[in-house]
PDB file of C-alpha atoms in Angstrom:
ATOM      1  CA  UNK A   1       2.286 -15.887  11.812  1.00  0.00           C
ATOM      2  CA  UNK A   2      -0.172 -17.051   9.049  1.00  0.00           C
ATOM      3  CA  UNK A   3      -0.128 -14.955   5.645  1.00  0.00           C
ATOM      4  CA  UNK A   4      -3.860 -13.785   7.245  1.00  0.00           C
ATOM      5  CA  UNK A   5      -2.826 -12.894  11.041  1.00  0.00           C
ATOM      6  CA  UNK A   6       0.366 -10.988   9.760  1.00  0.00           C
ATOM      7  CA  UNK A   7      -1.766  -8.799   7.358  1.00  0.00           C
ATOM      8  CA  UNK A   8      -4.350  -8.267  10.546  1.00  0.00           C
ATOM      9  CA  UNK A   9      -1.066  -7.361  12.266  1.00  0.00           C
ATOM     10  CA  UNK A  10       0.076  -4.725   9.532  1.00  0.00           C
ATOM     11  CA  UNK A  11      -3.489  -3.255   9.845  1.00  0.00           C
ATOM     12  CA  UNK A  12      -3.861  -2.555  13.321  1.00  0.00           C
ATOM     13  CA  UNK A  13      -0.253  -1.371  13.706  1.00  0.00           C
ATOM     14  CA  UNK A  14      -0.914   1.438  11.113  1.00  0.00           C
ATOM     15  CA  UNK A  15      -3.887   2.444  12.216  1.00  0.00           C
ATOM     16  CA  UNK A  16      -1.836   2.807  15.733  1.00  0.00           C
ATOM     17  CA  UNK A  17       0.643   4.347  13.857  1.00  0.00           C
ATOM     18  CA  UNK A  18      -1.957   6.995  11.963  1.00  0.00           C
ATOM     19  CA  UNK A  19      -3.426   7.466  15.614  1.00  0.00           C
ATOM     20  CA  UNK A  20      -0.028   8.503  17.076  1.00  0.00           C
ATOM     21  CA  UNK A  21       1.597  10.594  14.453  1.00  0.00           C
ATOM     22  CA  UNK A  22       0.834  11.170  10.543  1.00  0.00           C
ATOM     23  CA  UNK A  23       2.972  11.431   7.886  1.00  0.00           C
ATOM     24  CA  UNK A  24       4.160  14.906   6.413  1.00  0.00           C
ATOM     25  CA  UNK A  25       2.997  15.838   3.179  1.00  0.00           C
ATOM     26  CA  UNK A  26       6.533  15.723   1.972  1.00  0.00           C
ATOM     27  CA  UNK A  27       6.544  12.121   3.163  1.00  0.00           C
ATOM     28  CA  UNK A  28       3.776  10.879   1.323  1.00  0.00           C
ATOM     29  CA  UNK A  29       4.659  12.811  -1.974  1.00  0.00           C
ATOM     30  CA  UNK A  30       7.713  10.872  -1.338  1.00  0.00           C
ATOM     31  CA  UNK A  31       5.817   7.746  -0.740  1.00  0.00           C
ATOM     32  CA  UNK A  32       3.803   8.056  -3.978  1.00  0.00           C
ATOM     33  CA  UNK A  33       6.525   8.357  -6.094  1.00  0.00           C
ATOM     34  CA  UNK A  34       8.378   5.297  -5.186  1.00  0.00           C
ATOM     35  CA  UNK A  35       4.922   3.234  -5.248  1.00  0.00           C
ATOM     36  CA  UNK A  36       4.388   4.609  -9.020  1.00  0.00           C
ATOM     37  CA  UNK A  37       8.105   3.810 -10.080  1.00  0.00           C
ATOM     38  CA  UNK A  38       7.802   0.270  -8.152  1.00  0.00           C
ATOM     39  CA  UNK A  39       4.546   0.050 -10.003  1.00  0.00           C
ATOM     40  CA  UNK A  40       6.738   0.338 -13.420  1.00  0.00           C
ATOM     41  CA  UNK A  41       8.508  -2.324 -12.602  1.00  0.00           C
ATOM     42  CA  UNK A  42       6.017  -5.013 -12.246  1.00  0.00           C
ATOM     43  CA  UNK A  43       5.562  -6.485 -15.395  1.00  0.00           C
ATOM     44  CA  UNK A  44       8.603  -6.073 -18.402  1.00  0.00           C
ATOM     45  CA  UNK A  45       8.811  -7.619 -21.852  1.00  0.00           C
ATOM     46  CA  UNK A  46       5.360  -8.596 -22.136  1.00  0.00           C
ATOM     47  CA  UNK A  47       6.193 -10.770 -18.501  1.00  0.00           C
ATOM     48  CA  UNK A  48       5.659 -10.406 -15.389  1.00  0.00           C
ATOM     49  CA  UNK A  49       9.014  -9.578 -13.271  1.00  0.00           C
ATOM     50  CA  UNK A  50       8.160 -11.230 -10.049  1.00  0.00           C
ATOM     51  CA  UNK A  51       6.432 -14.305 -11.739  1.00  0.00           C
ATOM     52  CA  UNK A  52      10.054 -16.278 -11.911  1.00  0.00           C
ATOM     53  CA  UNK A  53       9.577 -15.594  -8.317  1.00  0.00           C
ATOM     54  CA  UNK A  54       6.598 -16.993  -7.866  1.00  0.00           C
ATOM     55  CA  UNK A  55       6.852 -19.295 -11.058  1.00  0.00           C
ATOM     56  CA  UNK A  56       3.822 -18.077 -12.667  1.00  0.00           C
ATOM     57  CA  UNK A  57       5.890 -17.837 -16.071  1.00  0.00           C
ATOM     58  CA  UNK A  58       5.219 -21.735 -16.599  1.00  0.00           C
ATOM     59  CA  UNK A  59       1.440 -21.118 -16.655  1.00  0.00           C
ATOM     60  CA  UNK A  60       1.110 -17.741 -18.639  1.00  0.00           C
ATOM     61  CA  UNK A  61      -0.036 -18.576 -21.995  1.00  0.00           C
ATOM     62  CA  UNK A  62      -0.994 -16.332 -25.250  1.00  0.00           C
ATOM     63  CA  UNK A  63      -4.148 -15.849 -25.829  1.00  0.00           C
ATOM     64  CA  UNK A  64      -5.413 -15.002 -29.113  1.00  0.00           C
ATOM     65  CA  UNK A  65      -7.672 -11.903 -28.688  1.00  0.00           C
ATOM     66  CA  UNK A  66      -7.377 -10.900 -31.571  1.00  0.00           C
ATOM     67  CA  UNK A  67     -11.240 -11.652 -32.807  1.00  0.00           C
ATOM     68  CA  UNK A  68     -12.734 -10.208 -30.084  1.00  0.00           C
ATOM     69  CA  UNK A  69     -11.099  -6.523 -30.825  1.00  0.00           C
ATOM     70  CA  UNK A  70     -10.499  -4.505 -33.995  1.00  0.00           C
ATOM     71  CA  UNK A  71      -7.418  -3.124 -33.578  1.00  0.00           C
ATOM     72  CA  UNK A  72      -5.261  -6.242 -31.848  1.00  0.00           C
ATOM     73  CA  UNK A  73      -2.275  -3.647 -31.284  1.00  0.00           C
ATOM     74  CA  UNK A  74      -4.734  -1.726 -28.812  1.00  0.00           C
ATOM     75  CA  UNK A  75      -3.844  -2.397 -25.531  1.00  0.00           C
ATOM     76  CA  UNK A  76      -2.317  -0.803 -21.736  1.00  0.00           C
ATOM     77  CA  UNK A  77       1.049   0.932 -22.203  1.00  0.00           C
ATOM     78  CA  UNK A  78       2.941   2.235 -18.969  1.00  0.00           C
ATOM     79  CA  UNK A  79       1.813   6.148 -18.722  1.00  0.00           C
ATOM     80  CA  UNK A  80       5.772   6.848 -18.340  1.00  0.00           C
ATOM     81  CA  UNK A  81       9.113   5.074 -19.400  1.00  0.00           C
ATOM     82  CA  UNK A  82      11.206   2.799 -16.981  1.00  0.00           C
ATOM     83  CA  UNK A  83      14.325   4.865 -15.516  1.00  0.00           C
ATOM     84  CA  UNK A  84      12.299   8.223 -16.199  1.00  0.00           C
ATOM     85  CA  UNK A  85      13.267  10.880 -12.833  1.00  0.00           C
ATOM     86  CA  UNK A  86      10.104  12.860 -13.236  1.00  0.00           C
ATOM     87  CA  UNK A  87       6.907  10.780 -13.717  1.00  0.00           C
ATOM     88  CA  UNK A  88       3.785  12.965 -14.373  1.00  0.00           C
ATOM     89  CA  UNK A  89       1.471  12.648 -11.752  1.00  0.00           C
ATOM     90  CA  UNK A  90      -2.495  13.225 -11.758  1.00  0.00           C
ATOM     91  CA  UNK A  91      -3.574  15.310  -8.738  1.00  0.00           C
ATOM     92  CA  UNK A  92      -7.006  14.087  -8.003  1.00  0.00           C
ATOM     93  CA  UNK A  93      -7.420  16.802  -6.371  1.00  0.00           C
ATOM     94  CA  UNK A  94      -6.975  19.080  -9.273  1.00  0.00           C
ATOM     95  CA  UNK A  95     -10.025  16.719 -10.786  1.00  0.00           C
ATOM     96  CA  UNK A  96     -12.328  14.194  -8.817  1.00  0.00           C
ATOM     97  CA  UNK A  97     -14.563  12.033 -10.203  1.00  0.00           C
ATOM     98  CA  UNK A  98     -17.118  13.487  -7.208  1.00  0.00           C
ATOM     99  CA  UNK A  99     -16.486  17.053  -7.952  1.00  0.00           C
ATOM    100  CA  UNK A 100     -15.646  17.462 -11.522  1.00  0.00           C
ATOM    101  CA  UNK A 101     -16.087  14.159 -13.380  1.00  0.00           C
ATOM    102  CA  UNK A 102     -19.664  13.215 -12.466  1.00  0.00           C
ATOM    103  CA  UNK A 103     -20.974  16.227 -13.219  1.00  0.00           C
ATOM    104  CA  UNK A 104     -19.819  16.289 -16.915  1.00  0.00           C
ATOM    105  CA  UNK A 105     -20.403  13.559 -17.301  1.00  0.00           C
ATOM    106  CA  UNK A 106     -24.101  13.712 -16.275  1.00  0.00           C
ATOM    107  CA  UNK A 107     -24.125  16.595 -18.885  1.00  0.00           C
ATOM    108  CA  UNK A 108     -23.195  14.850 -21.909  1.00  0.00           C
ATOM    109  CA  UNK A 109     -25.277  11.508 -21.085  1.00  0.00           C
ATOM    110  CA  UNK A 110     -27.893  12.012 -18.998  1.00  0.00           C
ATOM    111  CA  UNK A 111     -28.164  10.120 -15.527  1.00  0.00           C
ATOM    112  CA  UNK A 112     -25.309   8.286 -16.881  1.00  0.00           C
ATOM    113  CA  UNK A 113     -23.095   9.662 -13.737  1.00  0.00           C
ATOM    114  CA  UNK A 114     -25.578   8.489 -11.503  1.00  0.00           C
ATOM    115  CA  UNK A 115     -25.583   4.989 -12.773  1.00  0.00           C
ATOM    116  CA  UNK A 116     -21.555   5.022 -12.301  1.00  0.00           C
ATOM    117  CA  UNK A 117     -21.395   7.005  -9.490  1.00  0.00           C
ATOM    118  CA  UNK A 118     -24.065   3.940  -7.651  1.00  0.00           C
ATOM    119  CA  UNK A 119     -21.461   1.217  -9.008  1.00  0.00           C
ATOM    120  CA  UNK A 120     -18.351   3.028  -8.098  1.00  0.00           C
ATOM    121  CA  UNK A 121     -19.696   3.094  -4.694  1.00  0.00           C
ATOM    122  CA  UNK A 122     -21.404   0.214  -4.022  1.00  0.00           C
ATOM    123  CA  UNK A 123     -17.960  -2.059  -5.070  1.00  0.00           C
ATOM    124  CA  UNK A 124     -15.770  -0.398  -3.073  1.00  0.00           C
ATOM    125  CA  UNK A 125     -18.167  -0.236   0.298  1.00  0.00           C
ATOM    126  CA  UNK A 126     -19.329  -3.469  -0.174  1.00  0.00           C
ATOM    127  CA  UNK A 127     -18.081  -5.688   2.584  1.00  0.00           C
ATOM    128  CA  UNK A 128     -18.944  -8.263   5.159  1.00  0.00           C
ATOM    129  CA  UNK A 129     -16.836  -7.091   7.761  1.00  0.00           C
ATOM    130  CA  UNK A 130     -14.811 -10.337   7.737  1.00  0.00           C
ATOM    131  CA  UNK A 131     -11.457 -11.452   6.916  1.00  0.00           C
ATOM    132  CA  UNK A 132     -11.560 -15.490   5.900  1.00  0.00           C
ATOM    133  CA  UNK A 133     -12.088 -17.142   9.442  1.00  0.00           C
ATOM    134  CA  UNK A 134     -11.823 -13.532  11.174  1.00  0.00           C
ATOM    135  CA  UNK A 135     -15.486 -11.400  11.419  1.00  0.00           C
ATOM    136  CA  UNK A 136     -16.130  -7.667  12.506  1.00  0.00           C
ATOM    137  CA  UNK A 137     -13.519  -6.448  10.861  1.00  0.00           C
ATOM    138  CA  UNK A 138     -13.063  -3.169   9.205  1.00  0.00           C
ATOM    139  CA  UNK A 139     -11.597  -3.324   6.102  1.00  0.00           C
ATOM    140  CA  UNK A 140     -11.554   0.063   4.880  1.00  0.00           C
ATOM    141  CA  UNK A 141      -7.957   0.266   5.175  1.00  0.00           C
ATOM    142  CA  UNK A 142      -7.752  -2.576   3.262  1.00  0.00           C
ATOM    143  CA  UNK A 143     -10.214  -1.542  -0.012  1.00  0.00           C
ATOM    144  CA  UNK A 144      -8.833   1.771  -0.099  1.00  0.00           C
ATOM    145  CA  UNK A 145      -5.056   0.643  -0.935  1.00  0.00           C
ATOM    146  CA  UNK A 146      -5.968  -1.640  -3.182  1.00  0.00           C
ATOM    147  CA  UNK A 147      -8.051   1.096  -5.144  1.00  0.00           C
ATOM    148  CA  UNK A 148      -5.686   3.576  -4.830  1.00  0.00           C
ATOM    149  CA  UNK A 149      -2.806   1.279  -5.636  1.00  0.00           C
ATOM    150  CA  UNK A 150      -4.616   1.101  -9.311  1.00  0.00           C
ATOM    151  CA  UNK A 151      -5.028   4.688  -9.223  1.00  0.00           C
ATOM    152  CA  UNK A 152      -0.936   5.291  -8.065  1.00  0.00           C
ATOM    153  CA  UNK A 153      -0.435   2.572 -11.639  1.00  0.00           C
ATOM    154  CA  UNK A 154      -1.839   4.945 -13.758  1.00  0.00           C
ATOM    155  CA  UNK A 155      -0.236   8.073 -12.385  1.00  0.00           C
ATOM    156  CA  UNK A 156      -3.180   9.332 -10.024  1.00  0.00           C
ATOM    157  CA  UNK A 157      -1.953  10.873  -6.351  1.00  0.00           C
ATOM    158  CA  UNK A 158      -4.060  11.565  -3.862  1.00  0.00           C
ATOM    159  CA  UNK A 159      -3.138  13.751  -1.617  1.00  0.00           C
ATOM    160  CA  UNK A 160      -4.649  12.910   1.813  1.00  0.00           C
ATOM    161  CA  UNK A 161      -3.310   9.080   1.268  1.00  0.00           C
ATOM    162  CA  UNK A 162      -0.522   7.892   2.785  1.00  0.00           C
ATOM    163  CA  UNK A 163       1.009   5.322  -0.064  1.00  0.00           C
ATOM    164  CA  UNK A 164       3.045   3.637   2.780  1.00  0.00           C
ATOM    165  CA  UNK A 165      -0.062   1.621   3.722  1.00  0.00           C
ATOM    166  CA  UNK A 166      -0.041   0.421   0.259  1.00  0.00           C
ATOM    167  CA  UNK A 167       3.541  -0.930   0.590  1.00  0.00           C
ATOM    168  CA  UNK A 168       3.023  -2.746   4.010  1.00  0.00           C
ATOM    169  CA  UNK A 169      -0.897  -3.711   3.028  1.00  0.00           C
ATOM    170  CA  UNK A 170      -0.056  -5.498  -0.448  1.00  0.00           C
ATOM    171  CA  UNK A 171       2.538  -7.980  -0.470  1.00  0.00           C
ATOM    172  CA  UNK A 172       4.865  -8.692  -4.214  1.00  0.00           C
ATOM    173  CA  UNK A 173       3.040 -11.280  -5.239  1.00  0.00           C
ATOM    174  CA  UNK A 174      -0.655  -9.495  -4.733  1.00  0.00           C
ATOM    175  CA  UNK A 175       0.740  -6.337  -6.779  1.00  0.00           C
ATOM    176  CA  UNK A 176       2.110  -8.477  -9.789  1.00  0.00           C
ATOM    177  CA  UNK A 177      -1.423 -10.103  -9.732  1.00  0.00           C
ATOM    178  CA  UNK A 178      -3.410  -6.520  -9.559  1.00  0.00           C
ATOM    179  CA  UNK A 179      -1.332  -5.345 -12.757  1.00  0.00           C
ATOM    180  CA  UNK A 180      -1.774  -8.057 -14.623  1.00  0.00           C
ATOM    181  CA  UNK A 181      -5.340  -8.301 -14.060  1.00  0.00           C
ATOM    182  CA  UNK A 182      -5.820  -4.598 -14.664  1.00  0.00           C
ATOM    183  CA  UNK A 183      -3.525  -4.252 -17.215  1.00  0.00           C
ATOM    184  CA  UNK A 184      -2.974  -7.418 -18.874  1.00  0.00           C
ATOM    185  CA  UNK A 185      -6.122  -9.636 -18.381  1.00  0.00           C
ATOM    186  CA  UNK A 186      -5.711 -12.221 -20.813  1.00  0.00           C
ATOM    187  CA  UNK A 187      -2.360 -13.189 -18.881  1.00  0.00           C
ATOM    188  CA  UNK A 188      -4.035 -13.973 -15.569  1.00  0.00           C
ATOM    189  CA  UNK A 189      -3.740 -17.815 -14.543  1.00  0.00           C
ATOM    190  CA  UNK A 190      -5.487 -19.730 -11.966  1.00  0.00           C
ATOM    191  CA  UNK A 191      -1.655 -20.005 -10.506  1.00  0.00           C
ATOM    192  CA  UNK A 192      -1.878 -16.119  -9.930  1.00  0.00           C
ATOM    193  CA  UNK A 193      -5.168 -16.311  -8.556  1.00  0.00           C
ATOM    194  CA  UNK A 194      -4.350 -18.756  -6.335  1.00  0.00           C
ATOM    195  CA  UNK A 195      -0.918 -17.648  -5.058  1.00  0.00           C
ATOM    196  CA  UNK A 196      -2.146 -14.244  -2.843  1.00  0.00           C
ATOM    197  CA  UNK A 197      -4.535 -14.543   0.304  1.00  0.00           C
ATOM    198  CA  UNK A 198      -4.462 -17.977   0.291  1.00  0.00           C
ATOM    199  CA  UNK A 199      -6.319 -18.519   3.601  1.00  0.00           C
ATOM    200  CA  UNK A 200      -9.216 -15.810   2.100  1.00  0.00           C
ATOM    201  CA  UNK A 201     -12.643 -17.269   0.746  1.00  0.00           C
ATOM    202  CA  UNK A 202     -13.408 -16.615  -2.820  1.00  0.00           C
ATOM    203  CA  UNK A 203     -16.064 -14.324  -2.527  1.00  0.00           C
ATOM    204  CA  UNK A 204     -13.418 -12.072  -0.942  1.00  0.00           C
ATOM    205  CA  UNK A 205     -10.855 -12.147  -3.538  1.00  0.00           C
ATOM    206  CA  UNK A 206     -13.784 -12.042  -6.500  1.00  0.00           C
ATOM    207  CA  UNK A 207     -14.508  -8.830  -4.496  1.00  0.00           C
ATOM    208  CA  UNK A 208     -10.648  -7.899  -4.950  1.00  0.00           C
ATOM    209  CA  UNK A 209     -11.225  -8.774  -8.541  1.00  0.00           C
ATOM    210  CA  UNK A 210     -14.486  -6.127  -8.769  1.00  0.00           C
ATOM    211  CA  UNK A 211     -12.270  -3.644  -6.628  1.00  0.00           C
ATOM    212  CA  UNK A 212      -9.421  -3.532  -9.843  1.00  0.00           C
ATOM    213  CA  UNK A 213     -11.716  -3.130 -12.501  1.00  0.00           C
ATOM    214  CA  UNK A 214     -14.060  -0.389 -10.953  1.00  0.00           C
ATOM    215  CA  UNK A 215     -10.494   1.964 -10.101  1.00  0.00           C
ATOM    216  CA  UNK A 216      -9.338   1.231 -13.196  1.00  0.00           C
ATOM    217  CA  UNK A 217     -12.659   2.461 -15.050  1.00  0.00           C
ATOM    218  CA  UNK A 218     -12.622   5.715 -12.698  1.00  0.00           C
ATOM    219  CA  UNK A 219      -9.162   6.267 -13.571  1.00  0.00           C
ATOM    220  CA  UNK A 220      -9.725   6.352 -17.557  1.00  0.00           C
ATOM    221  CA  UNK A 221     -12.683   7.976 -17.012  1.00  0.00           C
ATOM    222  CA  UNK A 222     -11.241  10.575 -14.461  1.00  0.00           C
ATOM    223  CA  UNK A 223      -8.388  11.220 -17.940  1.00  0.00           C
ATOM    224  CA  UNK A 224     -10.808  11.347 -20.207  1.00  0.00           C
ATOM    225  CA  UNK A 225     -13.112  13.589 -18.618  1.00  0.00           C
ATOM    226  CA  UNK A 226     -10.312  15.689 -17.634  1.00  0.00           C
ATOM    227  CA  UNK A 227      -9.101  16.534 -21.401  1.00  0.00           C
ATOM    228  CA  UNK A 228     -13.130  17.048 -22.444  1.00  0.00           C
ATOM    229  CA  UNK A 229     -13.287  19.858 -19.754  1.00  0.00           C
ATOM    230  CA  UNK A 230      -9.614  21.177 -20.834  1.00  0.00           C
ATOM    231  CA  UNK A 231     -10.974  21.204 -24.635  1.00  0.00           C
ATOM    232  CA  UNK A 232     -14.606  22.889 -23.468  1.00  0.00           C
ATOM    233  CA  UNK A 233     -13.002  25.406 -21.575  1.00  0.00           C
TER     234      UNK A 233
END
C-alpha cells in the first residue's frame, strides 16, 4: 500500500474498531501517558532524535533569531524531564478553553474570546473533505489527533480521547516534524516538510501547518488562563 491508502486503511479500521468496542478509561490514561513520554523523546540536544533516521540532521541549520526577540534564551522547554515516572498532566476537563478559558478571557479583553474562539474553530473544521487524489472523506479523525497530539506535548489529557489513534494516525517521521514546528520553528527544513504525506497536496499539509500553531496557542493560553483564575480566586 501507498503511504496515502495505508493511512485511509488505519482510519477506517479504527473507526470499526471504536464502533465495535471502546477503550476503558484505564486504557486510554494508559495510552496518554506513553504518547506524552514518547513525545519527550522526540527531539534531544537541541536535535531531533529521529532526524538521523530520516537524515534531516544534514539540512538543519542555526538560525540567528536573535534580533527578532529580546531575550534570545527565551524559548520551548519540555514541561517535564526525560526518565521522570510521574509526568504532570493537565485535565482539560478540570479547565476548557469552551467552559472556563473563553469566558475570562472575554472578561479581561473584551470580545477578545470571541475573536479566538472564531479562529480556533474555523482551523480545525476547515476541510475539503478530501485526502490528495481521494474526495468525500471525513477527516475528523484525522484533525483531531493531530491537535490533540500538540495538546498530549504539552501535558494536556483529554479524557474522552483515545491517544491510540494518535499512535496508529501519525507516523515517526510526521511527529518529529509537528515538534519541531511547534516547538522549534526556526529548525524546520524544506527536507522535513517534504518527508511526511508525500502523496498530499500542499494546501493540505499548510492546513497541518495552521492545525499546530492554533493547539499550540490554546494550549498556552488554556495554562495561562488557568493560573489567572487560580490567582483571582
Amino acid at each position: 500500500l501507498s503511504e496515502l491508502e495505508a493511512l485511509m486503511e488505519r482510519m477506517k479500521r479504527l473507526q470499526e474498531d471504536k464502533e465495535d468496542e471502546e477503550a476503558s478509561q484505564e486504557e486510554m490514561a494508559t495510552r496518554f501517558e506513553n504518547e506524552k513520554k514518547e513525545s519527550l523523546l522526540v527531539i534531544t540536544g537541541g536535535i531531533c532524535a529521529f532526524c538521523i533516521l530520516f537524515s534531516f540532521d544534514d539540512e538543519i541549520v542555526s538560525m540567528d533569531v536573535s534580533r527578532y526577540i529580546e531575550d534570545p534564551g527565551f524559548g520551548y522547554k519540555d514541561f517535564a524531564r526525560r526518565g521522570e515516572d510521574h509526568l504532570p498532566t493537565f485535565r482539560a476537563q478540570d479547565y476548557t478553553w469552551e467552559n472556563h478559558g473563553f469566558s475570562l478571557v472575554n472578561r479581561l479583553y473584551s470580545d477578545i474570546g470571541h475573536l479566538l474562539d472564531e479562529k480556533f474553530r474555523m482551523v480545525y473544521n476547515l476541510t475539503y473533505n478530501t485526502m490528495a487524489t481521494h474526495e468525500d472523506v471525513d477527516t475528523t479523525m484525522l484533525r483531531r489527533a493531530l491537535f490533540n497530539y500538540v495538546h498530549c506535548m504539552y501535558g494536556i489529557r483529554y479524557d474522552d480521547y483515545d491517544y491510540g489513534e494518535v499512535n496508529q494516525l501519525l507516523e515517526r517521521s510526521l511527529k518529529v516534524y509537528i515538534k519541531t514546528v511547534t516547538c522549534y520553528p526556526e529548525r524546520t527544513t524544506k527536507r522535513m516538510y517534504d518527508s511526511y504525506w508525500r502523496q498530499f497536496k500542499h494546501s493540505e499539509k499548510v492546513h497541518v501547518n495552521l492545525l499546530l500553531m492554533e493547539a499550540r496557542m490554546q494550549a498556552e493560553l488554556l495554562y495561562a488562563l488557568r493560573a489567572i483564575t487560580r490567582h483571582l480566586t
